Tab-separated table of C-alpha atoms and ligand atoms in Angstrom:
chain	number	residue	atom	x	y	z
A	1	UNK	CA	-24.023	-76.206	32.665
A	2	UNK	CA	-22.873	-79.611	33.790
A	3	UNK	CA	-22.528	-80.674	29.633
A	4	UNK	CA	-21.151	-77.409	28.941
A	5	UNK	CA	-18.151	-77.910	31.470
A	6	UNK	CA	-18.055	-81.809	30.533
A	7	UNK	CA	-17.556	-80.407	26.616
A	8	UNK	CA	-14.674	-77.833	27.371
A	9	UNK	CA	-13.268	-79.994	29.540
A	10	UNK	CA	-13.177	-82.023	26.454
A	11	UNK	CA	-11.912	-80.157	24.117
A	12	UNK	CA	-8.622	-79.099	26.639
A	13	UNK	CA	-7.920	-82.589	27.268
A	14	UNK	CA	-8.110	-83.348	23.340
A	15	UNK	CA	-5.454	-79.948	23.045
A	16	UNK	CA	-3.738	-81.318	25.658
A	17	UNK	CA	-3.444	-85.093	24.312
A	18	UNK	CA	-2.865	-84.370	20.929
A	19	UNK	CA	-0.136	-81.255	21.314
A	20	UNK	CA	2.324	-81.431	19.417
A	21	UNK	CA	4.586	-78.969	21.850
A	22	UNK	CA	4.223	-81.391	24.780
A	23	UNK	CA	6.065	-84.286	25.481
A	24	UNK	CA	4.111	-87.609	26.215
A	25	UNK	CA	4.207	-88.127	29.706
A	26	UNK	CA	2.843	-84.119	29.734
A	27	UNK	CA	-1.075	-85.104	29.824
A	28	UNK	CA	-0.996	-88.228	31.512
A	29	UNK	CA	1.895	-87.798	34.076
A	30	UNK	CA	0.890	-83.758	34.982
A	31	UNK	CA	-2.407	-82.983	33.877
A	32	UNK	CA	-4.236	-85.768	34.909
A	33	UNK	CA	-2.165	-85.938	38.137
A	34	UNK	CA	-2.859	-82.450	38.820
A	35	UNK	CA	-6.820	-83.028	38.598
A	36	UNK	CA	-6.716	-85.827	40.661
A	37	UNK	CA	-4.827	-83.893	43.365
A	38	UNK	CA	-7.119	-80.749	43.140
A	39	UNK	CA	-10.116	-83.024	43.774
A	40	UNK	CA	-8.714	-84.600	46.621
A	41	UNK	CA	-7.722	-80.989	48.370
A	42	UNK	CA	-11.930	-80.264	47.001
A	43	UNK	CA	-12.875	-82.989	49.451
A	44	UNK	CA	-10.364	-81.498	52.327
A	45	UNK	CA	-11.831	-78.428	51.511
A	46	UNK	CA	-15.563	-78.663	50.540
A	47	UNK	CA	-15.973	-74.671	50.540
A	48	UNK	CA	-14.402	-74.416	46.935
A	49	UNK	CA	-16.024	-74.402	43.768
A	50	UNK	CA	-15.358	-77.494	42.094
A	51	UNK	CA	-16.176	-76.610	38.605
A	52	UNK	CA	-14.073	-73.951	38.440
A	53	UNK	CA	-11.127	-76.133	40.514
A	54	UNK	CA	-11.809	-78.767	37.188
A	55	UNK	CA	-11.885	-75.886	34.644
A	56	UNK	CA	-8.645	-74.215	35.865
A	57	UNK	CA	-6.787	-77.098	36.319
A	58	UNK	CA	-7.760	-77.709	32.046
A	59	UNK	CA	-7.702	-74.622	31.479
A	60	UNK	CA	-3.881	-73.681	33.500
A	61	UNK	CA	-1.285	-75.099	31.446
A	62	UNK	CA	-2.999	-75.307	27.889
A	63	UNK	CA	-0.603	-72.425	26.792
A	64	UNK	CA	2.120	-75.181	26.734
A	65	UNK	CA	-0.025	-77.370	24.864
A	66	UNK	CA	-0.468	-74.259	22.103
A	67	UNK	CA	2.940	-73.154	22.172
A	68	UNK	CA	3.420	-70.810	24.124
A	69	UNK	CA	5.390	-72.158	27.005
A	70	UNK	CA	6.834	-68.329	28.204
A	71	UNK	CA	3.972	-66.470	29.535
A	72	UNK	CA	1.762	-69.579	29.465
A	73	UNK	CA	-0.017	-68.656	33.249
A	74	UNK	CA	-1.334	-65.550	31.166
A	75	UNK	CA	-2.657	-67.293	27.864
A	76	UNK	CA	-4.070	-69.810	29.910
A	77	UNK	CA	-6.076	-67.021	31.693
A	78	UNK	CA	-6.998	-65.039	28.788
A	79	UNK	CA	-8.075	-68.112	26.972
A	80	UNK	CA	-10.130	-69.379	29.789
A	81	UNK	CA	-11.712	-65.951	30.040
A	82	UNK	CA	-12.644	-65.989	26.034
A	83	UNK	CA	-13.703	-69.705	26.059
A	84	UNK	CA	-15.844	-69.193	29.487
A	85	UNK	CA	-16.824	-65.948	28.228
A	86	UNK	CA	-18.223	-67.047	24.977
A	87	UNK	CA	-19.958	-69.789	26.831
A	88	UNK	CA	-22.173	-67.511	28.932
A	89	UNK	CA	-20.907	-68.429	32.408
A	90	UNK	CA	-21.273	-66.140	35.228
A	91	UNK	CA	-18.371	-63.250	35.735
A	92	UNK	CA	-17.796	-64.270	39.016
A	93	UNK	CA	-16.966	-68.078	38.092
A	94	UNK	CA	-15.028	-66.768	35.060
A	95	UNK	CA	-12.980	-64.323	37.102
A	96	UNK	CA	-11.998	-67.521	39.656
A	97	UNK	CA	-10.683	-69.137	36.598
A	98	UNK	CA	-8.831	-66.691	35.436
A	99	UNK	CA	-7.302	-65.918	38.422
A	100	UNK	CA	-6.292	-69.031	39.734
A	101	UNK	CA	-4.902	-69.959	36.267
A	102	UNK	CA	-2.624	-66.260	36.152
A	103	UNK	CA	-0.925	-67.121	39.082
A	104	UNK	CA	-0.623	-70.866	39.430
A	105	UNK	CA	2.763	-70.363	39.173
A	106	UNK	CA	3.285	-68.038	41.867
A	107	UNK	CA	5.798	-65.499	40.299
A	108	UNK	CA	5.459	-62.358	38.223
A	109	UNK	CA	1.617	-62.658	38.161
A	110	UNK	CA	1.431	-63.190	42.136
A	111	UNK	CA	-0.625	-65.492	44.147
A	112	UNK	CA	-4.062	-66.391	44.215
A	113	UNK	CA	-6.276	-64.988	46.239
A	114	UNK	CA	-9.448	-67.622	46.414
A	115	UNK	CA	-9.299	-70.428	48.030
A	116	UNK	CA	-9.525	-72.178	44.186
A	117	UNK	CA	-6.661	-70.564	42.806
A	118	UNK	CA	-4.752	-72.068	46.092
A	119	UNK	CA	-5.541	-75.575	45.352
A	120	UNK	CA	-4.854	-75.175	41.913
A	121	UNK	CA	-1.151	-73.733	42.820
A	122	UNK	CA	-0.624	-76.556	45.480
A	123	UNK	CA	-2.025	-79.916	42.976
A	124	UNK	CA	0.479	-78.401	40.199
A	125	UNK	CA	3.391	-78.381	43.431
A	126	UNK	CA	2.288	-81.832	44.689
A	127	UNK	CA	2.312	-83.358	41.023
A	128	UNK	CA	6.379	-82.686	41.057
A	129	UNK	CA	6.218	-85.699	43.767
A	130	UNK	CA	4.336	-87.964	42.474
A	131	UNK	CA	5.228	-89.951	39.275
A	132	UNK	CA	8.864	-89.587	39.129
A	133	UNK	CA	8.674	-86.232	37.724
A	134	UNK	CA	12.400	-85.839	39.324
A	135	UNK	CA	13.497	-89.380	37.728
A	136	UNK	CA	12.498	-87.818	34.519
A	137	UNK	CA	14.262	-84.153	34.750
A	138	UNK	CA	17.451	-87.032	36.316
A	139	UNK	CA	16.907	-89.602	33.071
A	140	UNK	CA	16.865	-86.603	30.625
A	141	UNK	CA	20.298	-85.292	32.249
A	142	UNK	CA	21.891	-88.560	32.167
A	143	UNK	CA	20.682	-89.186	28.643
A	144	UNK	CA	21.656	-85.461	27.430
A	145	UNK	CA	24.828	-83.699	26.899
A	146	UNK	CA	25.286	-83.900	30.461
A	147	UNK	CA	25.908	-80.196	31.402
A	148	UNK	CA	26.899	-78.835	34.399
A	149	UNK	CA	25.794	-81.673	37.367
A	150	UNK	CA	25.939	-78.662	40.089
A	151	UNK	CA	24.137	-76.186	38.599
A	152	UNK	CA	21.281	-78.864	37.578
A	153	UNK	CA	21.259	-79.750	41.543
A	154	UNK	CA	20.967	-76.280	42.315
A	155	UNK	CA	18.056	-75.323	40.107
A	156	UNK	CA	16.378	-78.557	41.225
A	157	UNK	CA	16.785	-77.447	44.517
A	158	UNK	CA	15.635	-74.273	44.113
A	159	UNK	CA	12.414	-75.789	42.216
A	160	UNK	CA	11.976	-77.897	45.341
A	161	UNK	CA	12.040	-75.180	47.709
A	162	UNK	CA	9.704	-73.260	45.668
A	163	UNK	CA	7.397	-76.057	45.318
A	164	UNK	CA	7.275	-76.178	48.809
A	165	UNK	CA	6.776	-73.021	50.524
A	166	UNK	CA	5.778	-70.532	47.605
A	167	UNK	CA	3.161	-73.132	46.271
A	168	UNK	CA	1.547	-75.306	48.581
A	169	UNK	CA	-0.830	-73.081	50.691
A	170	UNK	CA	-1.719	-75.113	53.113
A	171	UNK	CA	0.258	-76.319	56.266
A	172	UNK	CA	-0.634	-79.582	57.051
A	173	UNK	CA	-0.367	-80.557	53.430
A	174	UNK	CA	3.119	-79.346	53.236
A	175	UNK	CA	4.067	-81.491	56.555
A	176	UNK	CA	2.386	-84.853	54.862
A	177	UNK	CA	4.505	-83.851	51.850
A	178	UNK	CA	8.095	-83.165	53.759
A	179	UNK	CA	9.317	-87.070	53.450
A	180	UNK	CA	8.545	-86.677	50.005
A	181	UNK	CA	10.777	-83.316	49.950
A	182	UNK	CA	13.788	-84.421	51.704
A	183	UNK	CA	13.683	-87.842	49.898
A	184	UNK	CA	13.976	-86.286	46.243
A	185	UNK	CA	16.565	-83.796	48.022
A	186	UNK	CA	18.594	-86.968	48.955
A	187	UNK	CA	18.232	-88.553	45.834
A	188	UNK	CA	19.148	-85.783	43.897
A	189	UNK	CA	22.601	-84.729	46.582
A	190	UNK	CA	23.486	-87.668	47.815
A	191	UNK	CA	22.652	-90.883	45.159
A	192	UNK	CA	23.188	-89.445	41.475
A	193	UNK	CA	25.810	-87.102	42.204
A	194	UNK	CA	28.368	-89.898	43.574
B	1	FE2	FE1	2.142	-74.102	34.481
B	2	FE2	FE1	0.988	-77.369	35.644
């Protein structure tokens, strides 16, 4: 099973790597981020399954990295499910990774129920903070046609607050977090838009 996972695992990251839909920094700078910060929450939280924590977190954005950017959370799922499927793993573990990749966003498709599905939704929130993801979204702005500044601060805003209390489950994550918050809030109000 352990070779099985280790080859799909694989296979995603080659998707991933290779996609010609993604930018660069979209493997290295999210995916790989978001793995490393699901494992972490694993060892805060030894109860979940980390095979299927691994496998969703390959598995939960690889609609991006075949196109299909709108509705990705749901291709993800159903492509996890065929892939999983074909591969003779258990319902149960299938239905985890399904799950937790259908509503890692946290919108239309809801929010997870399992405690997988949580950590999945909270790595993908906690990945915004780490690497300059809001440099980047900043850089690309500044480098652009420049469009409106307030309605970029107000969508970034709005992503932030998300991020924050509609994705990360878990409360004493989301206090170690908060400096992070209200520094990219300050960065974004008070230093770029002077
Ligand atoms: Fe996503
Ligand atoms: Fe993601």
């Amino acid at each position: 099973m352990q070779n099985t996972i280790q080859q799909i695992k694989n296979n995603l990251e080659n998707d991933i790597k290779f996609s010609k839909h993604c930018d660069s920094w979209f493997y290295k700078e999210h995916v790989l981020v978001v793995e490393r910060l699901a494992l972490e929450l694993c060892d805060f939280y030894p109860k979940a399954n980390r095979d299927a924590v691994i496998l969703s977190v390959w598995f939960h954005d690889i609609g991006r990295a075949h196109g299909y950017d709108k509705g990705h959370d749901v291709y993800g799922a159903d492509y996890a499910r065929k892939t999983l499927t074909e591969n003779r793993f258990d319902k149960d573990f299938v239905d985890l990774i399904v799950e937790a990749c259908k509503t890692h966003s946290c919108k239309e498709n809801g929010k997870s129920n399992s405690l997988e599905g949580k950590i999945l939704a909270t790595a993908d929130a906690l990945s915004h903070y780490h690497n300059g993801f809001y440099l980047r979204v900043l850089y690309s702005w500044s480098k652009g046609n420049k469009g409106d500044y307030q309605k970029l601060k107000t969508e970034l805003f709005k992503k932030m607050k998300r991020d924050l209390n509609e994705k990360i489950f878990f409360d004493e994550v989301r206090e170690k977090i908060k400096p992070m918050y209200e520094a990219w809030q300050k960065v974004v109000e008070e230093v770029v838009c002077k």
